[in-house]
Short mmCIF file of C-alpha atoms and ligand atoms in Angstrom, two decimals:
data_model
loop_
_atom_site.label_atom_id
_atom_site.label_comp_id
_atom_site.label_asym_id
_atom_site.label_seq_id
_atom_site.Cartn_x
_atom_site.Cartn_y
_atom_site.Cartn_z
CA UNK J 1 36.62 56.62 119.60
CA UNK J 2 33.78 59.17 119.50
CA UNK J 3 30.28 57.79 120.09
CA UNK J 4 26.91 59.11 119.02
CA UNK J 5 23.30 58.20 119.71
CA UNK J 6 20.67 58.97 117.06
CA UNK J 7 16.96 58.84 117.86
CA UNK J 8 14.94 58.30 114.67
CA UNK J 9 17.91 56.49 113.07
CA UNK J 10 15.42 54.58 110.90
CA UNK J 11 14.04 57.80 109.40
CA UNK J 12 15.27 59.66 106.33
CA UNK J 13 17.73 61.93 108.17
CA UNK J 14 18.79 59.27 110.67
CA UNK J 15 20.02 57.01 107.88
CA UNK J 16 22.11 59.74 106.22
CA UNK J 17 23.48 60.96 109.55
CA UNK J 18 24.48 57.40 110.53
CA UNK J 19 26.44 57.10 107.26
CA UNK J 20 28.17 60.44 107.83
CA UNK J 21 29.16 59.60 111.42
CA UNK J 22 30.43 56.14 110.42
CA UNK J 23 32.59 57.80 107.75
CA UNK J 24 33.99 60.07 110.45
CA UNK J 25 34.92 57.07 112.61
CA UNK J 26 32.18 57.30 115.26
CA UNK J 27 30.67 54.36 117.09
CA UNK J 28 27.06 54.86 115.99
CA UNK J 29 24.10 53.82 118.16
CA UNK J 30 20.46 54.26 117.23
CA UNK J 31 17.13 54.26 119.02
CA UNK J 32 14.39 52.26 117.32
CA UNK J 33 10.87 51.77 118.62
CA UNK J 34 9.06 48.47 118.84
CA UNK J 35 7.08 47.46 115.77
CA UNK J 36 5.17 44.25 114.94
CA UNK J 37 7.09 44.07 111.66
CA UNK J 38 10.67 45.25 111.63
CA UNK J 39 11.21 47.36 108.53
CA UNK J 40 14.70 48.80 108.62
CA UNK J 41 14.88 49.44 104.87
CA UNK J 42 16.79 52.73 105.15
CA UNK J 43 19.51 51.37 107.45
CA UNK J 44 19.68 47.69 106.42
CA UNK J 45 22.77 48.41 104.28
CA UNK J 46 24.66 49.56 107.40
CA UNK J 47 24.37 46.06 108.91
CA UNK J 48 26.35 45.51 112.11
CA UNK J 49 28.30 48.76 111.69
CA UNK J 50 25.59 50.40 113.84
CA UNK J 51 24.11 49.23 117.16
CA UNK J 52 20.36 49.49 117.64
CA UNK J 53 18.62 49.92 121.00
CA UNK J 54 14.91 49.60 121.61
CA UNK J 55 13.44 52.69 123.29
CA UNK J 56 10.66 55.19 122.77
CA UNK J 57 10.56 58.97 123.15
CA UNK J 58 7.36 58.49 125.16
CA UNK J 59 9.11 56.32 127.75
CA UNK J 60 11.65 58.11 129.95
CA UNK J 61 12.99 54.96 131.61
CA UNK J 62 13.86 53.44 128.24
CA UNK J 63 15.79 56.59 127.27
CA UNK J 64 17.66 56.67 130.59
CA UNK J 65 18.63 53.02 130.10
CA UNK J 66 19.96 53.67 126.59
CA UNK J 67 21.94 56.66 127.85
CA UNK J 68 23.42 54.51 130.64
CA UNK J 69 24.32 51.69 128.26
CA UNK J 70 25.77 53.75 125.41
CA UNK J 71 27.25 56.75 127.29
CA UNK J 72 27.34 58.74 124.02
CA UNK J 73 29.30 61.96 123.54
CA UNK J 74 26.77 63.32 121.06
CA UNK J 75 22.98 62.82 120.96
CA UNK J 76 21.00 63.71 117.82
CA UNK J 77 17.27 63.85 118.57
CA UNK J 78 15.69 63.22 115.16
CA UNK J 79 12.72 61.11 116.31
CA UNK J 80 9.33 62.76 115.83
CA UNK J 81 5.83 62.37 114.45
CA UNK J 82 7.02 64.36 111.46
CA UNK J 83 4.11 64.39 108.99
CA UNK J 84 2.19 67.68 109.24
CA UNK J 85 -1.31 66.41 108.14
CA UNK J 86 -1.16 63.59 110.74
CA UNK J 87 -0.61 66.23 113.41
CA UNK J 88 -4.23 67.39 112.94
CA UNK J 89 -5.50 63.80 113.11
CA UNK J 90 -3.34 62.88 116.13
CA UNK J 91 -2.52 66.16 117.88
CA UNK J 92 -1.91 64.65 121.31
CA UNK J 93 0.35 61.89 120.03
CA UNK J 94 2.25 64.53 118.06
CA UNK J 95 2.61 66.60 121.25
CA UNK J 96 3.79 63.56 123.24
CA UNK J 97 6.50 62.56 120.77
CA UNK J 98 7.49 65.79 119.01
CA UNK J 99 7.16 68.19 121.96
CA UNK J 100 7.42 66.54 125.38
CA UNK J 101 9.54 63.72 123.92
CA UNK J 102 12.31 66.33 123.65
CA UNK J 103 12.08 67.00 127.40
CA UNK J 104 12.30 63.27 128.10
CA UNK J 105 15.48 63.03 126.01
CA UNK J 106 16.94 66.11 127.72
CA UNK J 107 16.03 64.73 131.15
CA UNK J 108 17.71 61.41 130.35
CA UNK J 109 20.88 63.36 129.44
CA UNK J 110 20.63 65.63 132.50
CA UNK J 111 20.31 62.60 134.80
CA UNK J 112 23.19 60.61 133.26
CA UNK J 113 25.81 63.05 131.97
CA UNK J 114 24.71 66.73 131.71
CA UNK J 115 28.23 68.12 131.25
CA UNK J 116 29.67 65.50 128.90
CA UNK J 117 26.95 65.16 126.26
CA UNK J 118 26.34 67.45 123.29
CA UNK J 119 22.67 67.50 122.22
CA UNK J 120 21.18 68.32 118.80
CA UNK J 121 17.44 69.03 118.47
CA UNK J 122 15.75 68.74 115.05
CA UNK J 123 13.81 71.99 114.91
CA UNK J 124 11.87 72.96 111.80
CA UNK J 125 10.98 75.80 109.46
CA UNK J 126 7.35 74.84 110.22
CA UNK J 127 7.85 76.92 113.39
CA UNK J 128 7.80 80.04 111.15
CA UNK J 129 4.38 79.03 109.74
CA UNK J 130 2.56 82.24 108.86
CA UNK J 131 5.84 83.97 108.24
CA UNK J 132 6.50 87.24 110.04
CA UNK J 133 9.34 88.24 107.70
CA UNK J 134 11.07 86.97 104.54
CA UNK J 135 13.62 85.48 104.35
CA UNK J 136 13.42 83.73 107.71
CA UNK J 137 16.47 83.87 109.99
CA UNK J 138 17.45 82.75 113.50
CA UNK J 139 15.71 85.87 114.90
CA UNK J 140 12.41 85.66 112.97
CA UNK J 141 9.40 85.30 115.30
CA UNK J 142 7.59 81.93 115.24
CA UNK J 143 3.90 81.61 114.20
CA UNK J 144 3.25 77.87 113.77
CA UNK J 145 0.24 76.79 111.69
CA UNK J 146 -0.21 73.12 112.69
CA UNK J 147 -0.06 71.00 115.85
CA UNK J 148 3.26 69.75 114.44
CA UNK J 149 4.62 73.30 114.18
CA UNK J 150 3.42 74.11 117.70
CA UNK J 151 5.10 70.94 119.04
CA UNK J 152 8.38 71.89 117.34
CA UNK J 153 8.27 75.37 118.93
CA UNK J 154 8.02 73.66 122.33
CA UNK J 155 10.94 71.34 121.46
CA UNK J 156 12.97 74.34 120.31
CA UNK J 157 12.47 76.39 123.46
CA UNK J 158 12.92 73.51 125.91
CA UNK J 159 16.29 72.90 124.22
CA UNK J 160 17.23 76.58 124.63
CA UNK J 161 15.98 76.39 128.22
CA UNK J 162 18.16 73.40 129.19
CA UNK J 163 21.15 75.21 127.69
CA UNK J 164 20.40 78.32 129.76
CA UNK J 165 19.22 76.54 132.94
CA UNK J 166 21.87 73.84 133.28
CA UNK J 167 24.68 75.11 131.01
CA UNK J 168 24.22 71.96 128.96
CA UNK J 169 25.61 71.88 125.39
CA UNK J 170 22.28 71.92 123.55
CA UNK J 171 21.68 73.24 120.03
CA UNK J 172 18.71 73.54 117.78
CA UNK J 173 18.96 73.27 114.00
CA UNK J 174 16.09 75.09 112.28
CA UNK J 175 16.08 73.01 109.12
CA UNK J 176 13.98 73.86 106.09
CA UNK J 177 12.47 71.05 103.98
CA UNK J 178 15.03 68.50 102.88
CA UNK J 179 14.35 65.51 100.72
CA UNK J 180 16.05 62.51 99.12
CA UNK J 181 15.29 59.19 97.45
CA UNK J 182 14.73 57.93 101.04
CA UNK J 183 11.94 60.43 101.75
CA UNK J 184 8.63 58.89 102.88
CA UNK J 185 6.08 58.66 100.06
CA UNK J 186 3.50 60.74 101.96
CA UNK J 187 5.63 63.90 101.63
CA UNK J 188 4.98 65.93 98.51
CA UNK J 189 8.36 65.58 96.76
CA UNK J 190 8.49 61.79 96.92
CA UNK J 191 4.75 61.50 96.24
CA UNK J 192 5.32 63.45 93.02
CA UNK J 193 8.53 61.70 91.87
CA UNK J 194 7.03 58.28 92.58
CA UNK J 195 3.81 59.20 90.71
CA UNK J 196 5.69 60.60 87.69
CA UNK J 197 7.59 57.32 87.37
CA UNK J 198 4.54 55.12 87.94
CA UNK J 199 2.53 57.06 85.33
CA UNK J 200 5.42 56.81 82.88
CA UNK J 201 5.54 53.03 83.41
CA UNK J 202 1.75 52.65 83.10
CA UNK J 203 1.32 51.65 86.76
CA UNK J 204 -0.77 54.69 87.75
CA UNK J 205 -3.22 56.93 85.86
CA UNK J 206 -3.05 60.30 87.62
CA UNK J 207 -1.49 62.31 90.44
CA UNK J 208 -3.98 63.69 92.97
CA UNK J 209 -2.48 66.69 94.71
CA UNK J 210 -3.38 69.57 97.06
CA UNK J 211 -2.13 73.15 97.02
CA UNK J 212 0.05 73.78 93.94
CA UNK J 213 0.92 77.34 94.98
CA UNK J 214 2.61 76.58 98.32
CA UNK J 215 6.29 77.55 98.29
CA UNK J 216 9.04 75.66 100.03
CA UNK J 217 12.80 76.03 100.41
CA UNK J 218 13.86 72.49 99.44
CA UNK J 219 17.33 70.95 99.85
CA UNK J 220 19.03 67.53 99.88
CA UNK J 221 18.98 65.58 103.17
CA UNK J 222 22.62 64.43 102.91
CA UNK J 223 23.73 68.10 102.75
CA UNK J 224 21.59 68.95 105.78
CA UNK J 225 22.87 66.19 108.12
CA UNK J 226 26.37 67.62 107.57
CA UNK J 227 25.11 70.83 109.15
CA UNK J 228 23.78 68.89 112.18
CA UNK J 229 27.23 67.43 112.82
CA UNK J 230 28.98 70.79 112.31
CA UNK J 231 26.68 72.39 114.91
CA UNK J 232 27.92 69.97 117.58
CA UNK J 233 31.59 70.66 116.78
CA UNK J 234 31.50 74.38 117.71
CA UNK J 235 33.21 75.80 120.83
CA UNK J 236 29.89 77.19 122.12
CA UNK J 237 26.35 75.90 121.54
CA UNK J 238 24.14 78.00 119.25
CA UNK J 239 21.11 77.69 116.95
CA UNK J 240 21.24 77.85 113.15
CA UNK J 241 18.89 78.13 110.17
CA UNK J 242 19.78 75.54 107.53
CA UNK J 243 18.24 76.25 104.14
CA UNK J 244 19.06 76.59 100.45
CA UNK J 245 18.05 80.26 100.27
CA UNK J 246 15.78 79.54 97.27
CA UNK J 247 12.05 78.90 97.12
CA UNK J 248 9.92 76.96 94.61
CA UNK J 249 6.21 76.20 94.26
CA UNK J 250 4.70 72.72 94.39
CA UNK J 251 3.68 73.43 90.76
CA UNK J 252 7.37 73.82 89.78
CA UNK J 253 8.14 70.58 91.62
CA UNK J 254 5.50 68.66 89.64
CA UNK J 255 6.63 70.23 86.37
CA UNK J 256 10.30 69.38 87.01
CA UNK J 257 9.57 65.74 87.90
CA UNK J 258 7.21 65.10 84.96
CA UNK J 259 9.51 66.85 82.49
CA UNK J 260 12.32 64.53 83.56
CA UNK J 261 10.31 61.48 82.43
CA UNK J 262 9.11 63.26 79.28
CA UNK J 263 5.48 63.82 80.33
CA UNK J 264 3.24 66.92 80.31
CA UNK J 265 2.29 67.26 83.99
CA UNK J 266 -0.96 69.09 83.27
CA UNK J 267 -2.43 66.04 81.52
CA UNK J 268 -1.99 63.83 84.58
CA UNK J 269 -2.44 66.10 87.60
CA UNK J 270 -5.77 66.49 89.41
CA UNK J 271 -6.24 68.92 92.27
CA UNK J 272 -7.96 67.19 95.18
CA UNK J 273 -9.30 69.09 98.22
CA UNK J 274 -8.56 66.00 100.35
CA UNK J 275 -4.88 67.05 100.29
CA UNK J 276 -5.51 70.68 101.24
CA UNK J 277 -4.62 71.48 104.88
CA UNK J 278 -6.84 73.18 107.48
CA UNK J 279 -4.16 75.89 107.75
CA UNK J 280 -1.36 76.24 105.22
CA UNK J 281 2.20 77.52 105.39
CA UNK J 282 2.22 79.50 102.14
CA UNK J 283 5.84 80.56 101.82
CA UNK J 284 9.11 79.39 103.30
CA UNK J 285 12.46 80.90 102.37
CA UNK J 286 15.40 80.52 104.72
CA UNK J 287 18.51 82.66 105.04
CA UNK J 288 21.48 80.33 105.72
CA UNK J 289 24.00 83.21 106.03
CA UNK J 290 24.88 82.49 109.68
CA UNK J 291 25.49 78.79 108.96
CA UNK J 292 27.73 79.71 106.04
CA UNK J 293 29.66 82.27 108.09
CA UNK J 294 30.09 80.32 111.35
CA UNK J 295 29.90 76.65 110.28
CA UNK J 296 31.31 77.04 106.77
CA UNK J 297 28.23 75.14 105.59
CA UNK J 298 26.81 75.35 102.06
CA UNK J 299 24.34 73.07 100.26
CA UNK J 300 25.81 71.20 97.30
CA UNK J 301 22.69 69.91 95.51
CA UNK J 302 20.25 72.29 93.77
CA UNK J 303 16.44 71.91 93.61
CA UNK J 304 16.52 70.66 90.00
CA UNK J 305 19.33 68.17 90.71
CA UNK J 306 17.47 66.91 93.79
CA UNK J 307 14.16 66.27 92.01
CA UNK J 308 15.87 64.58 89.07
CA UNK J 309 17.92 62.43 91.48
CA UNK J 310 14.69 61.33 93.20
CA UNK J 311 12.96 60.54 89.90
CA UNK J 312 15.98 58.52 88.73
CA UNK J 313 16.06 56.56 92.00
CA UNK J 314 12.33 55.77 91.74
CA UNK J 315 12.78 54.67 88.12
CA UNK J 316 15.63 52.36 89.16
CA UNK J 317 13.53 50.86 91.98
CA UNK J 318 10.63 49.99 89.65
CA UNK J 319 12.92 48.71 86.90
CA UNK J 320 14.68 46.43 89.43
CA UNK J 321 11.29 44.93 90.35
CA UNK J 322 10.30 44.05 86.77
P1 LIG I 1 11.14 60.70 109.48
O1 LIG I 1 11.68 60.08 108.25
O2 LIG I 1 9.67 60.77 109.69
O3 LIG I 1 11.81 59.95 110.74
C1 LIG I 1 11.31 60.13 112.03
C2 LIG I 1 11.83 58.99 112.90
O4 LIG I 1 11.27 59.12 114.23
C3 LIG I 1 11.43 57.58 112.41
O5 LIG I 1 12.57 56.76 112.39
C4 LIG I 1 10.45 57.10 113.48
O6 LIG I 1 10.49 55.73 113.74
C5 LIG I 1 10.96 57.84 114.72
N1 LIG I 1 9.94 57.92 115.77
C6 LIG I 1 8.66 58.35 115.64
N2 LIG I 1 8.03 58.26 116.82
C7 LIG I 1 8.93 57.77 117.72
C8 LIG I 1 8.87 57.45 119.09
N3 LIG I 1 7.76 57.62 119.81
N4 LIG I 1 9.99 56.98 119.71
C9 LIG I 1 11.13 56.78 118.98
N5 LIG I 1 11.24 57.06 117.67
C10 LIG I 1 10.15 57.55 117.05
O7 LIG I 1 11.68 62.20 109.62
P2 LIG I 1 12.95 62.91 108.93
O8 LIG I 1 12.52 63.55 107.69
O9 LIG I 1 14.10 61.99 108.95
O10 LIG I 1 13.21 64.09 109.97
C11 LIG I 1 14.06 63.94 111.10
C12 LIG I 1 13.70 64.98 112.14
O11 LIG I 1 13.87 66.28 111.60
C13 LIG I 1 12.26 64.94 112.65
O12 LIG I 1 12.26 65.35 113.99
C14 LIG I 1 11.54 65.98 111.80
O13 LIG I 1 10.40 66.45 112.47
C15 LIG I 1 12.64 67.01 111.69
N6 LIG I 1 12.63 67.84 110.48
C16 LIG I 1 12.56 67.29 109.25
C17 LIG I 1 12.63 68.09 108.13
C18 LIG I 1 12.57 67.51 106.74
O14 LIG I 1 12.33 68.28 105.79
N7 LIG I 1 12.85 66.21 106.56
C19 LIG I 1 12.79 69.48 108.28
C20 LIG I 1 12.88 70.01 109.56
C21 LIG I 1 12.82 69.19 110.66
P3 LIG I 1 9.96 54.62 112.66
O15 LIG I 1 11.10 54.47 111.70
O16 LIG I 1 9.73 53.43 113.52
O17 LIG I 1 8.72 55.19 112.04
O1 LIG I 2 4.34 69.41 102.14
C1 LIG I 2 1.89 70.91 99.79
C2 LIG I 2 1.59 71.03 101.27
O2 LIG I 2 4.15 67.24 103.36
C3 LIG I 2 4.96 70.47 101.46
C4 LIG I 2 8.22 67.73 107.02
O3 LIG I 2 9.46 67.10 106.82
O4 LIG I 2 9.03 69.79 106.09
C5 LIG I 2 8.02 68.80 105.96
O5 LIG I 2 6.74 69.39 106.15
C6 LIG I 2 3.93 71.38 100.80
C7 LIG I 2 2.79 71.83 101.74
O6 LIG I 2 6.10 68.84 103.83
C8 LIG I 2 0.31 67.86 98.62
O7 LIG I 2 0.32 71.66 101.48
C9 LIG I 2 0.35 69.96 98.04
O8 LIG I 2 2.55 73.19 101.53
O9 LIG I 2 6.08 67.59 101.74
P1 LIG I 2 5.17 68.17 102.74
P2 LIG I 2 5.85 69.94 104.96
O10 LIG I 2 4.46 69.95 105.44
O11 LIG I 2 6.42 71.23 104.46
C10 LIG I 2 9.07 70.47 107.35
C11 LIG I 2 10.22 71.43 107.33
C12 LIG I 2 9.07 69.53 108.51
O12 LIG I 2 9.62 69.84 109.55
C13 LIG I 2 8.17 68.34 108.42
O13 LIG I 2 8.58 67.33 109.33
O14 LIG I 2 3.30 70.65 99.75
N1 LIG I 2 1.16 69.82 99.13
N2 LIG I 2 -0.17 68.77 97.72
C14 LIG I 2 1.15 68.53 99.52
N3 LIG I 2 1.79 67.90 100.51
C15 LIG I 2 1.60 66.55 100.64
N4 LIG I 2 2.24 65.89 101.63
N5 LIG I 2 0.77 65.87 99.80
C16 LIG I 2 0.10 66.47 98.76
O15 LIG I 2 -0.63 65.83 98.02
#
């Protein structure tokens, strides 16, 4: 039986990836960090089909111990401080987890089983930042615009470096924004779908939002975790851009969500400088041609379908509570 270890299994992507790997017959193990209140909402439905191990990306010994215990064939490093605004408030913590945490995970693998393990690193389109060309591909130069983006560039290159230094099977997936009903409410898509539903139900008066003109290449998380798995099944390790190839503004996102609940977004949306970033990434548009050609990967859910799916899920959640 194939075995996999997922760091960040309790996050949005970790939960979808765990489901995918279980469906494929893997023994699935996940790293969770210590918390005073255990909230495993996203993975509770998986019950004892997955095995959880307490460890932290900031603690090398804990990662070595998990590697020794599980002896996985595949490691998916999804753990990170992943919220861009927090990376300005906590730049050093972001560096510890999102940048040097990758080296700790790679070191744990190198010490235990450098030849047997295949490693996936969750790189990000935030590395492109102030974009140097459009659309962005695997060869586009990086110009990160936040401590988070800078940390991901480090994680990306240390992954490439372990591949080249030790001939380890290490890949980096440069994933553009991907969302789902399990997305954290601080990210703009879920903030908007949740607000549209709450306003519709009379639970909230307005949506306070930042930059409406920012453009993102948004896809569905369940489509994107399929690409992660495909990357680790290739004969040779390589890096891939995973994107929808389409870009939309935050304004279009708000309009789509509010329209779906029958509201005029302009009546309820207030622009608030508190949500504007010190440095913005204005435009992201990925070119997934290499992934399509080599991995046979294609996204299945469009932007409109995704936003409507998220609104419907939020509606269901609130209706179930009343
Ligand atoms: P997420 O929902 O924020 O999940 C991140 C996970 O990391 C959480 O489970 C969190 O644990 C865990 N974590 C944080 N600090 C940790 C630490 N010190 N030790 C161990 N675990 C720790 O993020 P996501 O959206 O699923 O994204 C998965 C990965 O892909 C991240 O690396 C993210 O940066 C990257 N990425 C995401 C996107 C996107 O659009 N979603 C795009 C490109 C790249 P708790 O559950 O305890 O908080
Ligand atoms: O912002 C704008 C904001 O926080 C998207 C992470 O998963 O994807 C994510 O990073 C855009 C930005 O995601 C609000 O300024 C306007 O331009 O949903 P977001 P992100 O920063 O793109 C990448 C690929 C990752 O790797 C990250 O881990 O929306 N925006 N008004 C707002 N954003 C938020 N959060 N809140 C607002 O009120």
